[in-house]
CSV table of C-alpha atoms and ligand atoms in Angstrom, one decimal:
chain,number,residue,atom,x,y,z
A,1012,MET,CA,4.8,12.7,-6.9
A,1013,PHE,CA,6.6,16.1,-6.6
A,1014,ALA,CA,9.6,15.2,-8.8
A,1015,ALA,CA,9.6,18.3,-11.0
A,1016,PRO,CA,11.8,21.3,-9.8
A,1017,HIS,CA,8.8,23.7,-9.5
A,1018,PHE,CA,7.4,21.6,-6.7
A,1019,HIS,CA,10.4,22.2,-4.4
A,1020,ASP,CA,12.1,25.3,-5.7
A,1021,ASP,CA,10.5,28.8,-5.6
A,1022,GLU,CA,12.6,30.1,-8.5
A,1023,ALA,CA,11.4,27.3,-10.8
A,1024,ALA,CA,7.8,27.7,-9.4
A,1025,ARG,CA,7.9,31.4,-10.1
A,1026,ARG,CA,9.1,30.7,-13.7
A,1027,LEU,CA,6.2,28.2,-14.3
A,1028,LEU,CA,3.6,30.6,-12.9
A,1029,GLU,CA,4.9,33.5,-15.0
A,1030,GLU,CA,4.9,31.3,-18.2
A,1031,VAL,CA,1.2,30.4,-17.5
A,1032,ARG,CA,0.2,33.9,-16.8
A,1033,TRP,CA,2.3,35.7,-19.4
A,1034,PRO,CA,2.9,33.2,-22.2
A,1035,SER,CA,4.4,35.9,-24.5
A,1036,GLU,CA,5.1,39.3,-22.8
A,1037,ARG,CA,4.6,40.4,-19.2
A,1038,SER,CA,1.6,42.8,-18.8
A,1039,CYS,CA,1.0,45.2,-15.9
A,1040,PRO,CA,-2.1,44.0,-13.9
A,1041,HIS,CA,-2.7,47.6,-12.8
A,1042,CYS,CA,-2.8,49.4,-16.2
A,1043,GLY,CA,-2.6,46.6,-18.7
A,1044,THR,CA,0.5,48.0,-20.4
A,1045,VAL,CA,2.4,45.2,-22.2
A,1046,GLY,CA,6.2,44.7,-22.3
A,1047,ARG,CA,7.2,47.8,-20.4
A,1048,SER,CA,8.0,46.5,-17.0
A,1049,TYR,CA,11.3,45.5,-15.4
A,1050,ALA,CA,12.4,43.4,-12.5
A,1051,THR,CA,13.3,45.1,-9.3
A,1052,LYS,CA,15.7,43.5,-6.8
A,1053,ARG,CA,12.9,42.8,-4.5
A,1054,THR,CA,11.2,39.4,-3.9
A,1055,GLN,CA,7.9,38.9,-2.1
A,1056,LYS,CA,7.7,36.6,0.9
A,1057,CYS,CA,6.2,33.8,-1.3
A,1058,GLY,CA,9.2,34.0,-3.6
A,1059,ALA,CA,7.6,36.1,-6.4
A,1060,THR,CA,9.8,38.6,-8.2
A,1061,VAL,CA,8.6,42.2,-7.9
A,1062,TYR,CA,8.3,44.1,-11.2
A,1063,ARG,CA,7.8,47.8,-11.8
A,1064,CYS,CA,5.6,49.1,-14.5
A,1065,GLY,CA,7.5,51.3,-16.9
A,1066,GLU,CA,4.4,53.2,-18.1
A,1067,PRO,CA,5.0,56.8,-16.8
A,1068,GLU,CA,1.5,57.3,-15.6
A,1069,CYS,CA,1.4,54.0,-13.7
A,1070,ARG,CA,4.9,53.1,-12.3
A,1071,LYS,CA,3.3,50.6,-9.9
A,1072,ASP,CA,4.8,47.4,-8.6
A,1073,PHE,CA,3.4,44.0,-9.2
A,1074,SER,CA,4.2,40.3,-9.3
A,1075,VAL,CA,2.8,37.1,-10.7
A,1076,THR,CA,0.5,36.8,-7.7
A,1077,THR,CA,-1.0,40.3,-8.0
A,1078,ASN,CA,-4.7,40.3,-8.6
A,1079,SER,CA,-4.9,36.5,-8.3
A,1080,VAL,CA,-5.9,34.0,-5.7
A,1081,MET,CA,-2.3,33.9,-4.5
A,1082,GLU,CA,-2.2,37.7,-3.8
A,1083,SER,CA,-0.6,38.7,-0.5
A,1084,SER,CA,0.1,35.0,0.4
A,1085,HIS,CA,3.1,34.2,2.6
A,1086,ILE,CA,3.1,30.6,1.5
A,1087,PRO,CA,6.1,29.8,-0.8
A,1088,LEU,CA,5.2,29.4,-4.4
A,1089,HIS,CA,6.4,25.8,-4.7
A,1090,LYS,CA,3.9,24.9,-2.0
A,1091,TRP,CA,1.2,26.6,-3.9
A,1092,LEU,CA,2.1,24.4,-6.9
A,1093,GLN,CA,1.9,21.3,-4.7
A,1094,GLY,CA,-1.5,22.4,-3.5
A,1095,PHE,CA,-2.7,23.0,-7.0
A,1096,TYR,CA,-1.4,19.6,-8.1
A,1097,LEU,CA,-3.0,17.7,-5.2
A,1098,MET,CA,-6.4,19.3,-5.6
A,1099,ALA,CA,-6.3,18.9,-9.4
A,1100,SER,CA,-5.2,15.3,-9.4
A,1101,SER,CA,-7.2,13.7,-6.6
A,1102,LYS,CA,-10.5,12.1,-7.6
A,1103,LYS,CA,-12.4,13.1,-4.5
A,1104,GLY,CA,-10.7,16.3,-3.3
A,1105,VAL,CA,-8.1,17.0,-0.6
A,1106,SER,CA,-9.0,18.0,2.9
A,1107,ALA,CA,-7.4,21.0,4.6
A,1108,HIS,CA,-5.9,18.5,7.1
A,1109,GLN,CA,-4.1,16.6,4.3
A,1110,LEU,CA,-2.8,19.9,2.8
A,1111,HIS,CA,-1.7,20.9,6.2
A,1112,ARG,CA,0.3,17.7,6.7
A,1113,THR,CA,1.6,17.3,3.2
A,1114,LEU,CA,2.7,20.9,2.6
A,1115,LYS,CA,3.8,21.5,6.2
A,1116,ILE,CA,1.8,24.7,6.6
A,1117,THR,CA,-0.6,25.6,9.4
A,1118,TYR,CA,-4.2,24.2,9.2
A,1119,LYS,CA,-5.5,27.7,8.9
A,1120,ALA,CA,-3.2,28.5,5.9
A,1121,ALA,CA,-4.2,25.1,4.3
A,1122,TRP,CA,-7.9,26.0,4.7
A,1123,PHE,CA,-7.4,29.3,3.0
A,1124,MET,CA,-5.3,27.8,0.3
A,1125,ALA,CA,-7.9,25.1,-0.5
A,1126,HIS,CA,-10.7,27.7,-0.9
A,1127,ARG,CA,-8.5,29.9,-3.1
A,1128,ILE,CA,-7.6,27.0,-5.3
A,1129,ARG,CA,-11.3,26.3,-5.6
A,1130,GLU,CA,-11.8,29.9,-6.7
A,1131,ALA,CA,-9.1,29.4,-9.4
A,1132,MET,CA,-11.0,26.3,-10.5
A,1133,ARG,CA,-14.3,28.2,-10.8
A,1134,ALA,CA,-15.5,28.6,-14.3
A,1135,ASP,CA,-15.6,32.4,-14.9
A,1136,GLY,CA,-18.9,32.5,-16.8
A,1137,THR,CA,-17.4,33.3,-20.2
A,1138,PHE,CA,-18.4,29.9,-21.6
A,1139,GLY,CA,-21.3,29.6,-24.0
A,1140,PRO,CA,-24.3,27.4,-23.3
A,1141,LEU,CA,-24.0,23.6,-23.0
A,1142,GLY,CA,-25.3,21.4,-25.8
A,1143,GLY,CA,-26.2,22.5,-29.3
A,1144,GLU,CA,-27.7,21.0,-32.4
A,1145,GLY,CA,-27.9,17.2,-32.1
A,1146,GLN,CA,-26.3,17.3,-28.6
A,1147,ILE,CA,-27.8,15.7,-25.5
A,1148,VAL,CA,-27.9,17.6,-22.2
A,1149,GLU,CA,-29.0,15.7,-19.0
A,1150,ALA,CA,-30.5,17.7,-16.1
A,1151,ASP,CA,-31.2,16.5,-12.6
A,1152,GLU,CA,-31.4,17.6,-9.0
A,1153,THR,CA,-30.2,16.1,-5.8
A,1154,TYR,CA,-29.8,17.0,-2.2
A,1155,TYR,CA,-26.7,17.4,-0.1
A,1156,GLY,CA,-26.4,18.1,3.6
A,1157,HIS,CA,-28.8,20.3,5.6
A,1158,ARG,CA,-29.6,23.9,5.5
A,1159,ASP,CA,-27.7,25.9,8.1
A,1160,ASP,CA,-30.8,28.1,8.7
A,1161,LYS,CA,-33.6,25.8,9.7
A,1162,ARG,CA,-36.2,28.5,8.8
A,1163,LEU,CA,-35.3,27.8,5.2
A,1164,GLY,CA,-36.2,24.2,5.7
A,1165,LYS,CA,-39.5,24.3,3.9
A,1166,THR,CA,-38.0,25.4,0.6
A,1167,THR,CA,-37.6,22.2,-1.2
A,1168,ILE,CA,-37.7,21.1,-4.8
A,1169,ARG,CA,-40.7,18.8,-4.6
A,1170,GLY,CA,-42.1,19.8,-1.2
A,1171,LYS,CA,-41.7,16.3,0.1
A,1172,ARG,CA,-41.5,16.2,3.8
A,1173,GLY,CA,-38.5,13.9,3.9
A,1174,LEU,CA,-36.5,16.5,2.0
A,1175,ALA,CA,-37.3,19.5,4.2
A,1176,GLY,CA,-34.2,21.4,5.2
A,1177,LYS,CA,-31.9,19.7,2.7
A,1178,ARG,CA,-29.7,21.7,0.2
A,1179,PRO,CA,-30.8,21.3,-3.4
A,1180,ILE,CA,-28.2,21.0,-6.1
A,1181,ILE,CA,-29.0,21.2,-9.9
A,1182,ALA,CA,-26.6,19.9,-12.4
A,1183,LEU,CA,-26.6,20.0,-16.2
A,1184,VAL,CA,-24.3,17.7,-18.1
A,1185,GLU,CA,-23.7,17.6,-21.9
A,1186,ARG,CA,-23.0,14.0,-22.8
A,1187,GLY,CA,-19.4,13.7,-23.8
A,1188,GLY,CA,-18.8,17.2,-22.6
A,1189,SER,CA,-19.0,19.5,-19.6
A,1190,VAL,CA,-21.0,19.8,-16.4
A,1191,ARG,CA,-22.4,22.8,-14.6
A,1192,SER,CA,-23.7,22.5,-11.1
A,1193,PHE,CA,-25.7,25.0,-9.1
A,1194,TYR,CA,-26.6,25.3,-5.5
A,1195,ALA,CA,-30.1,26.5,-5.7
A,1196,ALA,CA,-31.1,28.5,-2.6
A,1197,VAL,CA,-34.7,28.4,-3.8
A,1198,ALA,CA,-35.3,25.4,-6.1
A,1199,ASP,CA,-38.8,25.6,-7.5
A,1200,LYS,CA,-40.0,25.2,-11.1
A,1201,GLU,CA,-39.3,28.9,-11.8
A,1202,ALA,CA,-35.7,28.8,-10.5
A,1203,VAL,CA,-34.9,25.5,-12.2
A,1204,THR,CA,-36.4,26.6,-15.5
A,1205,LYS,CA,-34.2,29.8,-15.3
A,1206,ILE,CA,-31.0,27.8,-14.7
A,1207,VAL,CA,-31.8,25.4,-17.6
A,1208,ALA,CA,-32.8,28.1,-20.0
A,1209,GLU,CA,-29.7,30.2,-19.3
A,1210,ASN,CA,-27.2,27.4,-19.6
A,1211,VAL,CA,-28.5,25.0,-22.3
A,1212,ALA,CA,-28.6,25.8,-26.0
A,1213,ARG,CA,-32.2,25.8,-27.5
A,1214,GLU,CA,-31.2,23.3,-30.2
A,1215,SER,CA,-30.3,20.6,-27.6
A,1216,TYR,CA,-32.2,17.5,-26.6
A,1217,LEU,CA,-32.9,17.8,-22.9
A,1218,TYR,CA,-33.3,14.6,-20.9
A,1219,THR,CA,-34.6,14.6,-17.4
A,1220,ASP,CA,-36.6,12.4,-15.0
A,1221,GLU,CA,-40.3,13.0,-14.7
A,1222,SER,CA,-40.0,15.8,-12.2
A,1223,ARG,CA,-42.5,18.6,-12.7
A,1224,LEU,CA,-39.6,21.0,-12.4
A,1225,TYR,CA,-38.8,20.6,-16.0
A,1226,GLY,CA,-42.4,20.9,-17.3
A,1227,ASP,CA,-41.5,24.1,-19.2
A,1228,ALA,CA,-38.6,22.4,-21.0
A,1229,ASP,CA,-41.0,21.1,-23.7
A,1230,GLN,CA,-41.3,24.6,-25.1
A,1231,LEU,CA,-37.7,25.6,-24.7
A,1232,PHE,CA,-35.7,22.8,-26.4
A,1233,ALA,CA,-35.6,20.9,-29.7
A,1234,GLU,CA,-36.8,17.9,-27.7
A,1235,HIS,CA,-37.5,17.1,-24.0
A,1236,ALA,CA,-37.6,13.5,-23.1
A,1237,THR,CA,-38.1,12.0,-19.6
A,1238,VAL,CA,-37.5,8.6,-18.0
A,1239,LYS,CA,-39.9,7.5,-15.3
A,1240,HIS,CA,-37.8,6.6,-12.4
A,1241,SER,CA,-40.9,6.2,-10.2
A,1242,ALA,CA,-42.0,3.4,-12.6
A,1243,GLY,CA,-38.6,1.7,-12.5
A,1244,GLU,CA,-37.7,3.0,-15.9
A,1245,TYR,CA,-34.0,4.1,-16.2
A,1246,VAL,CA,-33.2,3.7,-19.8
A,1247,ARG,CA,-35.4,4.0,-22.9
A,1248,TYR,CA,-34.5,3.6,-26.5
A,1249,GLU,CA,-36.2,5.7,-29.1
A,1250,GLY,CA,-34.7,5.1,-32.6
A,1251,GLU,CA,-31.1,6.1,-32.3
A,1252,ARG,CA,-31.6,7.9,-29.0
A,1253,THR,CA,-30.7,6.5,-25.6
A,1254,ILE,CA,-32.8,8.3,-23.1
A,1255,HIS,CA,-31.4,8.3,-19.6
A,1256,THR,CA,-30.0,10.6,-16.9
A,1257,ASN,CA,-27.1,8.2,-15.8
A,1258,THR,CA,-24.4,10.7,-16.8
A,1259,VAL,CA,-25.6,13.4,-14.4
A,1260,GLU,CA,-26.4,10.8,-11.7
A,1261,ASN,CA,-22.8,9.7,-11.9
A,1262,VAL,CA,-21.6,13.3,-11.4
A,1263,PHE,CA,-23.7,13.5,-8.3
A,1264,SER,CA,-22.4,10.2,-7.0
A,1265,VAL,CA,-18.7,11.3,-7.4
A,1266,PHE,CA,-19.6,14.6,-5.6
A,1267,LYS,CA,-21.3,12.9,-2.7
A,1268,ARG,CA,-18.6,10.3,-2.2
A,1269,GLY,CA,-16.0,13.0,-2.1
A,1270,MET,CA,-18.0,15.2,0.2
A,1271,ARG,CA,-18.7,12.4,2.6
A,1272,GLY,CA,-15.3,10.8,2.5
A,1273,VAL,CA,-13.0,13.8,2.4
A,1274,TYR,CA,-14.7,17.0,3.4
A,1275,GLN,CA,-17.3,15.6,5.8
A,1276,HIS,CA,-18.6,19.0,6.9
A,1277,CYS,CA,-19.1,22.1,4.7
A,1278,ALA,CA,-20.9,25.3,5.6
A,1279,GLU,CA,-23.8,26.1,3.3
A,1280,LYS,CA,-22.2,29.3,2.2
A,1281,HIS,CA,-19.2,27.4,0.8
A,1282,LEU,CA,-21.2,24.6,-0.9
A,1283,HIS,CA,-21.0,26.4,-4.3
A,1284,ARG,CA,-17.2,26.4,-4.0
A,1285,TYR,CA,-17.0,22.6,-3.6
A,1286,LEU,CA,-19.3,22.3,-6.6
A,1287,SER,CA,-16.9,24.4,-8.6
A,1288,GLU,CA,-14.0,22.1,-7.6
A,1289,PHE,CA,-15.8,18.9,-8.6
A,1290,ASP,CA,-17.1,20.5,-11.9
A,1291,PHE,CA,-13.6,21.5,-12.7
A,1292,ARG,CA,-12.2,18.0,-12.4
A,1293,TYR,CA,-15.0,16.5,-14.4
A,1294,ASN,CA,-14.6,19.1,-17.1
A,1295,HIS,CA,-10.8,18.4,-17.3
A,1296,ARG,CA,-11.1,14.6,-16.9
A,1297,SER,CA,-8.9,11.9,-18.3
A,1298,ALA,CA,-11.6,10.7,-20.7
A,1299,LEU,CA,-11.3,14.0,-22.5
A,1300,GLY,CA,-7.6,13.5,-22.7
A,1301,VAL,CA,-6.7,15.8,-19.8
A,1302,GLU,CA,-4.2,14.2,-17.4
A,1303,ASP,CA,-2.9,15.4,-14.0
A,1304,GLU,CA,-0.3,17.8,-15.2
A,1305,ALA,CA,-2.5,19.5,-17.8
A,1306,ARG,CA,-5.3,19.7,-15.3
A,1307,THR,CA,-3.0,21.3,-12.7
A,1308,LEU,CA,-1.9,23.9,-15.3
A,1309,ALA,CA,-5.6,24.6,-16.2
A,1310,ALA,CA,-6.3,25.3,-12.5
A,1311,ILE,CA,-3.3,27.6,-12.3
A,1312,ALA,CA,-4.4,29.4,-15.4
A,1313,GLY,CA,-7.6,30.2,-13.5
A,1314,ALA,CA,-5.8,32.0,-10.7
A,1315,PRO,CA,-5.4,35.5,-12.1
A,1316,GLY,CA,-8.4,37.9,-12.1
A,1317,LYS,CA,-9.8,36.3,-9.0
A,1318,ARG,CA,-9.3,37.3,-5.4
A,1319,LEU,CA,-10.8,35.8,-2.3
A,1320,THR,CA,-10.6,37.2,1.2
A,1321,TYR,CA,-11.8,35.6,4.4
A,1322,ARG,CA,-11.8,36.7,7.9
A,1323,ARG,CA,-11.5,33.3,9.5
A,1324,PRO,CA,-11.9,29.6,8.7
A,1325,ASP,CA,-15.2,28.0,9.4
B,1589,ZN,ZN1,1.1,49.7,-15.1
């Protein structure tokens, strides 16, 4: 699995990371100056070369890990690349225990690494809305795990007693395209309408189940069609349209299988990070022509510009 040199050699790993971050010329992360830095003789503990900015008013040191999820890490760069590869290529995710065993780093270091890689996988919000003219977007909600704070238990999507205290998740999927998932702390009609309105193009066809949560969608989109799950209806054909929410339900199913099988427990405050991880793999899936290697590089490309600090694993 780790045949390539960058998976076992820090020098090769550094070169790969630098190529991804600086495909043409090296820029200083402190002042943005391009092409005026030079290598010092120093190397960071992770194996990254220390550069010095040649801009007279800056003159600061930096490396390929500066201002990225790998900043200040003592884990060797080649192990970081193994971690990125494992998390990008596994269908259901990789537990901190597995990273700990495979990479031969402490459990604590593995836990931190996994969350930092999730941060690198997080979409940075610069994408436009899902859908568009003639495009179908499916929206649905599900529940995963329980609220850590039982006092929040009464806030549910439909107010059904059986769902009290569960964590609501909303997902929007463009058919043949990308997914965006949200952990909704408060998931009433107002909150759901806001999520849908902010993330789906007005020209789209929106397909949902018959939930009242999407009642306002009729006015917002080119078309809003529903399937009546409560009446046993899962697919309906209207002319050329196939109305269903199976795509988004499959996304939920992969997420839940991974969370139950691999991660088992996750604190409520981290749930959005796991959603980022599963969204990332779906949005870089094989069906779109993205294979393991390209998916790993896409995750690495998301590392700069993001930092994550934690006091302790929990
Ligand atoms: Zn500089």
